[in-house]
CSV table of C-alpha atoms in Angstrom, one decimal:
chain,number,residue,atom,x,y,z
A,1,MET,CA,89.7,41.9,205.6
A,2,LYS,CA,89.5,45.5,206.6
A,3,PRO,CA,91.4,48.2,204.6
A,4,ASN,CA,93.8,48.9,207.5
A,5,SER,CA,94.2,45.3,208.7
A,6,PRO,CA,97.5,44.6,210.4
A,7,GLY,CA,97.5,41.1,208.8
A,8,ALA,CA,98.2,37.7,210.2
A,9,SER,CA,100.0,37.6,213.6
A,10,ARG,CA,103.5,36.1,214.0
A,11,HIS,CA,101.9,33.1,215.6
A,12,GLN,CA,99.5,32.6,212.6
A,13,ILE,CA,102.3,33.0,210.1
A,14,GLN,CA,104.4,30.4,212.0
A,15,ASN,CA,101.5,28.1,212.0
A,16,HIS,CA,100.8,28.5,208.3
A,17,PHE,CA,104.5,28.2,207.5
A,18,PHE,CA,104.8,24.7,209.1
A,19,THR,CA,101.3,23.2,208.6
A,20,THR,CA,99.3,24.7,205.7
A,21,PRO,CA,99.6,22.9,202.4
A,22,THR,CA,100.9,25.0,199.5
A,23,GLU,CA,97.6,24.8,197.5
A,24,GLU,CA,95.6,26.2,200.5
A,25,LEU,CA,98.2,28.8,201.3
A,26,VAL,CA,98.1,30.0,197.7
A,27,GLN,CA,94.3,30.3,197.8
A,28,ARG,CA,94.5,32.3,201.1
A,29,GLY,CA,97.1,34.6,199.6
A,30,PHE,CA,95.1,35.2,196.5
A,31,ALA,CA,91.9,35.8,198.4
A,32,THR,CA,93.6,38.3,200.7
A,33,CYS,CA,95.1,40.2,197.7
A,34,GLN,CA,91.7,40.4,196.1
A,35,GLN,CA,90.2,41.8,199.3
A,36,THR,CA,92.9,44.4,200.0
A,37,MET,CA,94.4,45.3,196.7
A,38,GLY,CA,91.6,44.4,194.3
A,39,LYS,CA,91.9,42.9,190.8
A,40,SER,CA,94.6,45.3,189.6
A,41,VAL,CA,98.2,44.2,188.8
A,42,LEU,CA,100.4,47.3,188.8
A,43,LEU,CA,103.1,48.0,186.2
A,44,ARG,CA,106.5,49.4,187.0
A,45,GLY,CA,109.0,50.3,184.3
A,46,LEU,CA,112.4,48.9,185.2
A,47,ILE,CA,115.5,50.7,184.0
A,48,GLU,CA,118.8,49.0,184.9
A,49,PHE,CA,121.0,52.1,184.6
A,50,THR,CA,124.4,50.7,185.6
A,51,ASN,CA,125.9,47.3,186.2
A,52,HIS,CA,129.1,48.6,187.8
A,53,CYS,CA,129.3,47.6,191.5
A,54,ASN,CA,131.8,48.1,194.3
A,55,CYS,CA,130.3,45.1,196.1
A,56,ASN,CA,131.5,41.5,195.8
A,57,CYS,CA,128.4,39.6,197.0
A,58,LEU,CA,129.0,35.8,196.5
A,59,TYR,CA,125.7,35.2,194.7
A,60,CYS,CA,125.5,38.2,192.3
A,61,GLY,CA,126.4,38.2,188.7
A,62,ILE,CA,127.4,41.8,188.6
A,63,ARG,CA,129.7,41.5,191.6
A,64,ARG,CA,133.0,43.4,191.4
A,65,GLY,CA,135.0,40.2,191.0
A,66,ASN,CA,133.2,39.1,187.8
A,67,GLN,CA,135.7,39.9,185.0
A,68,ALA,CA,133.6,38.2,182.3
A,69,ILE,CA,130.8,40.7,182.2
A,70,ARG,CA,130.7,43.8,179.9
A,71,ARG,CA,130.2,46.8,182.1
A,72,TYR,CA,128.0,49.8,181.2
A,73,ARG,CA,126.5,53.0,182.5
A,74,LEU,CA,123.6,54.6,180.8
A,75,ALA,CA,123.9,58.4,180.3
A,76,GLU,CA,121.3,60.7,181.9
A,77,GLU,CA,119.9,61.5,178.4
A,78,GLU,CA,119.5,57.8,177.7
A,79,ILE,CA,117.6,57.3,180.9
A,80,LEU,CA,115.3,60.3,180.2
A,81,GLU,CA,114.6,58.8,176.8
A,82,LEU,CA,113.5,55.6,178.4
A,83,VAL,CA,111.3,57.4,180.8
A,84,ALA,CA,109.7,59.3,177.9
A,85,ARG,CA,109.1,56.0,176.1
A,86,GLY,CA,107.6,54.6,179.2
A,87,ARG,CA,105.2,57.5,179.5
A,88,GLU,CA,104.1,56.9,176.0
A,89,LEU,CA,103.3,53.4,177.2
A,90,GLN,CA,101.3,54.9,180.0
A,91,LEU,CA,103.7,53.7,182.7
A,92,SER,CA,103.4,55.7,185.9
A,93,THR,CA,106.3,54.3,188.0
A,94,PHE,CA,109.9,54.0,187.0
A,95,VAL,CA,112.3,51.8,188.9
A,96,LEU,CA,116.0,52.9,188.5
A,97,GLN,CA,118.1,49.9,189.6
A,98,GLY,CA,121.8,49.7,189.6
A,99,GLY,CA,124.9,48.4,191.4
A,100,GLU,CA,126.7,50.4,194.0
A,101,ASP,CA,128.5,52.5,191.4
A,102,PRO,CA,130.7,55.3,192.7
A,103,GLU,CA,130.3,57.3,189.5
A,104,TRP,CA,126.5,57.4,190.2
A,105,HIS,CA,127.1,59.4,193.4
A,106,THR,CA,124.1,60.8,195.3
A,107,ASP,CA,124.3,64.4,193.9
A,108,ARG,CA,124.2,62.9,190.4
A,109,ILE,CA,121.2,60.7,191.2
A,110,CYS,CA,119.4,63.6,192.7
A,111,ARG,CA,120.0,65.7,189.6
A,112,LEU,CA,118.6,62.8,187.5
A,113,VAL,CA,115.5,62.5,189.7
A,114,GLU,CA,114.9,66.2,189.5
A,115,ARG,CA,115.1,66.0,185.7
A,116,ILE,CA,112.7,63.0,185.5
A,117,LYS,CA,110.2,64.8,187.8
A,118,ALA,CA,110.4,68.0,185.8
A,119,PHE,CA,109.3,65.9,182.8
A,120,THR,CA,106.7,63.6,184.4
A,121,GLY,CA,105.3,65.9,187.1
A,122,PRO,CA,103.5,64.2,190.1
A,123,ALA,CA,101.7,61.8,187.8
A,124,ALA,CA,104.7,59.4,187.8
A,125,ALA,CA,106.7,57.9,190.7
A,126,VAL,CA,110.4,57.4,190.8
A,127,THR,CA,111.8,54.4,192.7
A,128,LEU,CA,115.5,54.1,193.3
A,129,SER,CA,117.5,51.0,194.0
A,130,CYS,CA,121.2,51.7,194.3
A,131,GLY,CA,122.4,50.2,197.5
A,132,ASN,CA,123.6,51.4,200.9
A,133,ARG,CA,123.7,55.2,201.4
A,134,THR,CA,123.9,57.4,204.4
A,135,PRO,CA,120.7,58.7,206.1
A,136,ALA,CA,121.5,62.2,204.8
A,137,GLU,CA,121.8,60.9,201.3
A,138,TYR,CA,118.4,59.2,201.5
A,139,ARG,CA,116.9,62.5,202.7
A,140,SER,CA,118.6,64.3,199.7
A,141,MET,CA,117.0,61.8,197.3
A,142,ALA,CA,113.6,62.4,198.9
A,143,SER,CA,114.0,66.2,198.7
A,144,ALA,CA,115.0,65.8,195.0
A,145,GLY,CA,111.6,64.1,194.4
A,146,ALA,CA,112.3,60.4,194.7
A,147,ASP,CA,109.2,58.6,196.0
A,148,ARG,CA,110.4,55.1,196.9
A,149,TYR,CA,113.6,53.2,197.6
A,150,LEU,CA,114.3,49.5,197.4
A,151,ILE,CA,117.0,47.9,199.5
A,152,ARG,CA,116.7,44.1,200.0
A,153,PHE,CA,118.1,42.5,203.1
A,154,GLU,CA,118.3,39.1,201.2
A,155,THR,CA,118.5,36.9,204.4
A,156,SER,CA,117.5,37.4,208.0
A,157,ASP,CA,120.5,35.2,209.2
A,158,PRO,CA,123.3,37.5,210.4
A,159,GLU,CA,126.0,35.0,210.0
A,160,LEU,CA,124.9,34.0,206.5
A,161,TYR,CA,124.5,37.6,205.5
A,162,ALA,CA,128.1,38.4,206.6
A,163,ARG,CA,129.4,35.3,204.7
A,164,LEU,CA,127.6,36.3,201.5
A,165,HIS,CA,128.6,40.0,201.7
A,166,HIS,CA,132.2,39.7,202.7
A,167,GLY,CA,131.8,40.7,206.3
A,168,GLN,CA,129.2,43.4,205.9
A,169,SER,CA,126.6,43.1,208.6
A,170,LEU,CA,122.9,42.5,208.5
A,171,ALA,CA,122.5,45.1,211.2
A,172,GLU,CA,124.0,47.8,209.0
A,173,ARG,CA,121.7,46.8,206.2
A,174,LEU,CA,118.6,46.9,208.4
A,175,ASP,CA,119.8,50.3,209.7
A,176,ALA,CA,119.8,51.4,206.0
A,177,VAL,CA,116.2,50.2,205.6
A,178,ARG,CA,115.1,52.1,208.6
A,179,ALA,CA,117.0,55.2,207.4
A,180,VAL,CA,115.0,55.0,204.1
A,181,GLN,CA,111.8,54.9,206.1
A,182,ALA,CA,112.9,57.8,208.3
A,183,ALA,CA,113.7,59.9,205.1
A,184,GLY,CA,110.0,59.7,204.2
A,185,LEU,CA,110.4,57.3,201.2
A,186,GLN,CA,108.1,54.5,200.6
A,187,THR,CA,110.3,51.5,201.4
A,188,GLY,CA,110.8,48.2,199.8
A,189,SER,CA,113.0,45.3,200.8
A,190,GLY,CA,113.0,41.6,200.5
A,191,PHE,CA,114.9,38.3,200.3
A,192,MET,CA,115.8,35.3,198.3
A,193,THR,CA,114.5,31.8,198.9
A,194,GLY,CA,116.8,28.8,198.6
A,195,LEU,CA,120.1,30.6,199.4
A,196,PRO,CA,122.9,28.1,200.1
A,197,GLY,CA,123.2,27.8,203.9
A,198,GLN,CA,119.8,29.1,204.6
A,199,THR,CA,117.7,27.0,207.0
A,200,VAL,CA,114.0,26.4,207.2
A,201,GLU,CA,113.9,28.7,210.3
A,202,THR,CA,115.7,31.4,208.3
A,203,GLU,CA,113.1,31.1,205.5
A,204,LEU,CA,110.4,31.8,208.2
A,205,ASN,CA,112.3,34.6,209.8
A,206,ASN,CA,112.7,36.3,206.4
A,207,ILE,CA,108.9,36.7,206.3
A,208,LEU,CA,108.6,37.7,210.0
A,209,LEU,CA,111.4,40.3,209.5
A,210,SER,CA,109.5,41.8,206.6
A,211,LYS,CA,106.4,42.1,208.8
A,212,GLU,CA,108.4,43.6,211.6
A,213,LEU,CA,109.9,46.3,209.3
A,214,GLU,CA,106.3,47.2,208.1
A,215,LEU,CA,107.5,47.4,204.5
A,216,ASP,CA,105.5,49.1,201.8
A,217,MET,CA,106.9,46.7,199.2
A,218,VAL,CA,108.5,43.2,199.5
A,219,GLY,CA,110.4,41.5,196.7
A,220,VAL,CA,111.0,37.8,197.0
A,221,GLY,CA,112.6,35.5,194.4
A,222,PRO,CA,114.5,32.3,194.1
A,223,PHE,CA,118.3,32.0,194.3
A,224,ILE,CA,119.7,31.1,190.9
A,225,PRO,CA,123.4,30.2,190.8
A,226,HIS,CA,125.5,32.3,188.4
A,227,PRO,CA,128.4,30.5,186.7
A,228,GLN,CA,130.8,33.5,187.3
A,229,THR,CA,130.3,33.5,191.1
A,230,PRO,CA,131.7,31.5,194.0
A,231,LEU,CA,128.2,29.9,194.4
A,232,ALA,CA,128.2,28.6,190.8
A,233,SER,CA,128.0,24.9,191.9
A,234,SER,CA,125.3,25.4,194.5
A,235,ARG,CA,122.1,23.4,194.2
A,236,GLN,CA,119.2,25.0,192.5
A,237,GLN,CA,116.0,24.6,194.4
A,238,GLY,CA,112.5,24.7,192.9
A,239,LEU,CA,110.0,27.5,193.0
A,240,GLU,CA,107.7,26.3,195.7
A,241,ALA,CA,109.5,28.1,198.5
A,242,THR,CA,109.1,31.4,196.6
A,243,ILE,CA,105.4,30.8,196.0
A,244,ARG,CA,104.8,29.9,199.7
A,245,ALA,CA,106.7,33.0,200.8
A,246,THR,CA,104.6,35.2,198.5
A,247,ALA,CA,101.4,33.9,200.0
A,248,LEU,CA,102.7,34.2,203.5
A,249,LEU,CA,103.9,37.8,202.9
A,250,ARG,CA,100.4,38.7,201.6
A,251,LEU,CA,98.9,37.3,204.8
A,252,ALA,CA,101.5,39.1,206.9
A,253,LEU,CA,101.4,42.4,205.1
A,254,PRO,CA,98.0,42.6,203.3
A,255,GLN,CA,98.6,46.1,202.1
A,256,ALA,CA,102.2,45.8,200.8
A,257,HIS,CA,103.0,45.7,197.1
A,258,LEU,CA,104.5,42.3,196.1
A,259,PRO,CA,106.1,42.0,192.7
A,260,ALA,CA,105.9,38.9,190.6
A,261,THR,CA,109.6,38.8,190.1
A,262,THR,CA,111.6,38.2,186.9
A,263,SER,CA,113.7,35.6,188.7
A,264,ALA,CA,110.6,33.4,189.3
A,265,GLY,CA,109.8,33.7,185.6
A,266,SER,CA,113.3,32.8,184.7
A,267,LEU,CA,113.2,29.6,186.8
A,268,ALA,CA,109.7,28.5,185.6
A,269,ALA,CA,107.9,29.6,182.5
A,270,ASP,CA,104.8,30.5,184.5
A,271,GLY,CA,106.7,31.6,187.6
A,272,ARG,CA,105.3,35.2,187.6
A,273,GLU,CA,101.8,33.9,187.0
A,274,GLN,CA,102.2,31.5,190.0
A,275,MET,CA,103.3,34.4,192.2
A,276,ILE,CA,100.2,36.5,191.1
A,277,ALA,CA,98.0,33.5,191.9
A,278,ALA,CA,99.6,33.4,195.4
A,279,GLY,CA,99.0,37.1,196.1
A,280,ALA,CA,101.5,39.2,194.1
A,281,ASN,CA,100.1,42.4,192.6
A,282,VAL,CA,103.0,44.0,190.7
A,283,LEU,CA,104.8,43.3,187.4
A,284,MET,CA,108.0,45.1,186.3
A,285,PRO,CA,108.5,45.1,182.5
A,286,ASN,CA,112.2,45.8,181.7
A,287,ILE,CA,112.4,48.9,179.5
A,288,THR,CA,116.2,49.1,179.6
A,289,THR,CA,117.8,49.5,176.2
A,290,LYS,CA,118.0,46.0,174.6
A,291,ASP,CA,121.7,46.3,173.9
A,292,PHE,CA,122.4,46.6,177.6
A,293,ARG,CA,119.7,44.4,179.1
A,294,LYS,CA,121.7,41.2,178.8
A,295,ASP,CA,124.6,42.7,180.7
A,296,TYR,CA,122.6,43.3,183.9
A,297,ALA,CA,123.2,39.6,184.6
A,298,LEU,CA,122.3,39.1,188.2
A,299,TYR,CA,121.6,35.5,187.4
A,300,PRO,CA,121.6,33.3,184.3
A,301,GLY,CA,118.6,32.5,182.1
A,302,LYS,CA,117.0,35.9,182.7
A,303,ILE,CA,113.8,36.2,180.6
A,304,CYS,CA,112.7,39.1,178.3
A,305,LEU,CA,116.3,39.9,177.2
A,306,ASP,CA,115.4,40.0,173.5
A,307,GLU,CA,112.1,41.8,173.6
A,308,THR,CA,112.0,44.8,171.4
A,309,ASP,CA,108.3,45.5,171.6
A,310,ILE,CA,107.7,46.3,175.2
A,311,GLU,CA,104.2,47.4,174.6
A,312,GLY,CA,103.4,44.1,173.0
A,313,ALA,CA,105.0,42.2,175.8
A,314,VAL,CA,103.0,44.1,178.4
A,315,GLN,CA,99.7,43.6,176.5
A,316,GLY,CA,100.6,40.0,176.0
A,317,LEU,CA,100.1,39.5,179.8
A,318,VAL,CA,96.4,40.6,179.6
A,319,PRO,CA,94.9,37.2,178.7
A,320,THR,CA,96.9,35.3,181.3
A,321,LEU,CA,95.9,37.8,184.0
A,322,ALA,CA,92.3,37.6,182.9
A,323,THR,CA,92.3,33.8,183.6
A,324,LEU,CA,93.5,34.7,187.2
A,325,GLY,CA,90.7,37.3,187.6
A,326,LYS,CA,93.2,40.1,187.3
A,327,LYS,CA,93.7,43.1,185.0
A,328,LEU,CA,96.6,45.4,184.2
A,329,SER,CA,96.7,48.8,185.9
A,330,PHE,CA,98.8,51.8,184.8
A,331,ALA,CA,98.1,53.7,188.0
A,332,ARG,CA,101.0,55.2,190.0
A,333,GLY,CA,100.1,52.7,192.7
A,334,ASP,CA,101.4,54.1,196.0
A,335,ALA,CA,101.3,51.7,198.9
A,336,PRO,CA,97.8,51.8,200.6
A,337,ILE,CA,99.4,52.1,204.0
A,338,TRP,CA,101.4,55.1,202.9
A,339,SER,CA,98.4,56.8,201.2
A,340,SER,CA,96.2,56.3,204.2
A,341,SER,CA,98.7,57.9,206.5
A,342,ASN,CA,98.2,61.3,204.7
A,343,GLN,CA,101.9,61.6,203.9
A,344,GLN,CA,102.9,63.9,201.1
A,345,ILE,CA,104.1,61.8,198.2
């Protein structure tokens, strides 16, 4: 696999999707990851800074309509303290994830990014994940020093998307993804496997859409029904679809960063390890203050809620990664495609 390989074609992905056994697909995904990304598994420090959200998505535990959840917003100083702690642990990327919270307006987010960058300098990257904004707002975030932005499309089926998001359109979401790219931010998106109403064809199209968008990062994880949502009684599927999607994404986008997601680890004890074995190359330890971590309840059964020793939890991954031929990396880890394009980051 050459460093600038475009990856498997649409036809090849379709063929693998329908005909390649999971064990072989996993082997292919892992081998491609080794060739293009090496042995390193990158670490990103996750800070869930607000669980307030104006959206009412049917699957999400922090949806506006969930009255059973304790709401919180971290103060800027609390976030900066978490960044300082993360730097002590040698973390070089911080992912600030939150709901679409009107009190965290764009000017405030930009001020926070500027303060983080003043502390870390260029050695650390800031990734934002705070929902739909305007193109001008994405440009403002980039000007403030943000490096990356995550905005998942969740499903490639327009009708299903509208049903899950109370009439919001998939087209608008994809316009937002493209606006993030146009703003000069490294761009992440992704989807869920096993969503109620999602067909086999949609599962394939999720992967093909990720390839079409030429994403720098792709997050994929299983749908897990939350008891305080309208989808509480939906059937829980297993992890195989997520593992297959990980391998296929690695073949389709060999240079994209693929996280081994917490939702996979919540569904299966070795879920994250299975994703790494299929081609994932990123882990995102949660460094949010323990008192608030349990309240960012996107889905039930979330792992790592009670960890107090983040450093120990991170280092505890080392033996498992070694068995997979992998090692932890504290590098900033910009997307290879992005770095090779000679963009300023």
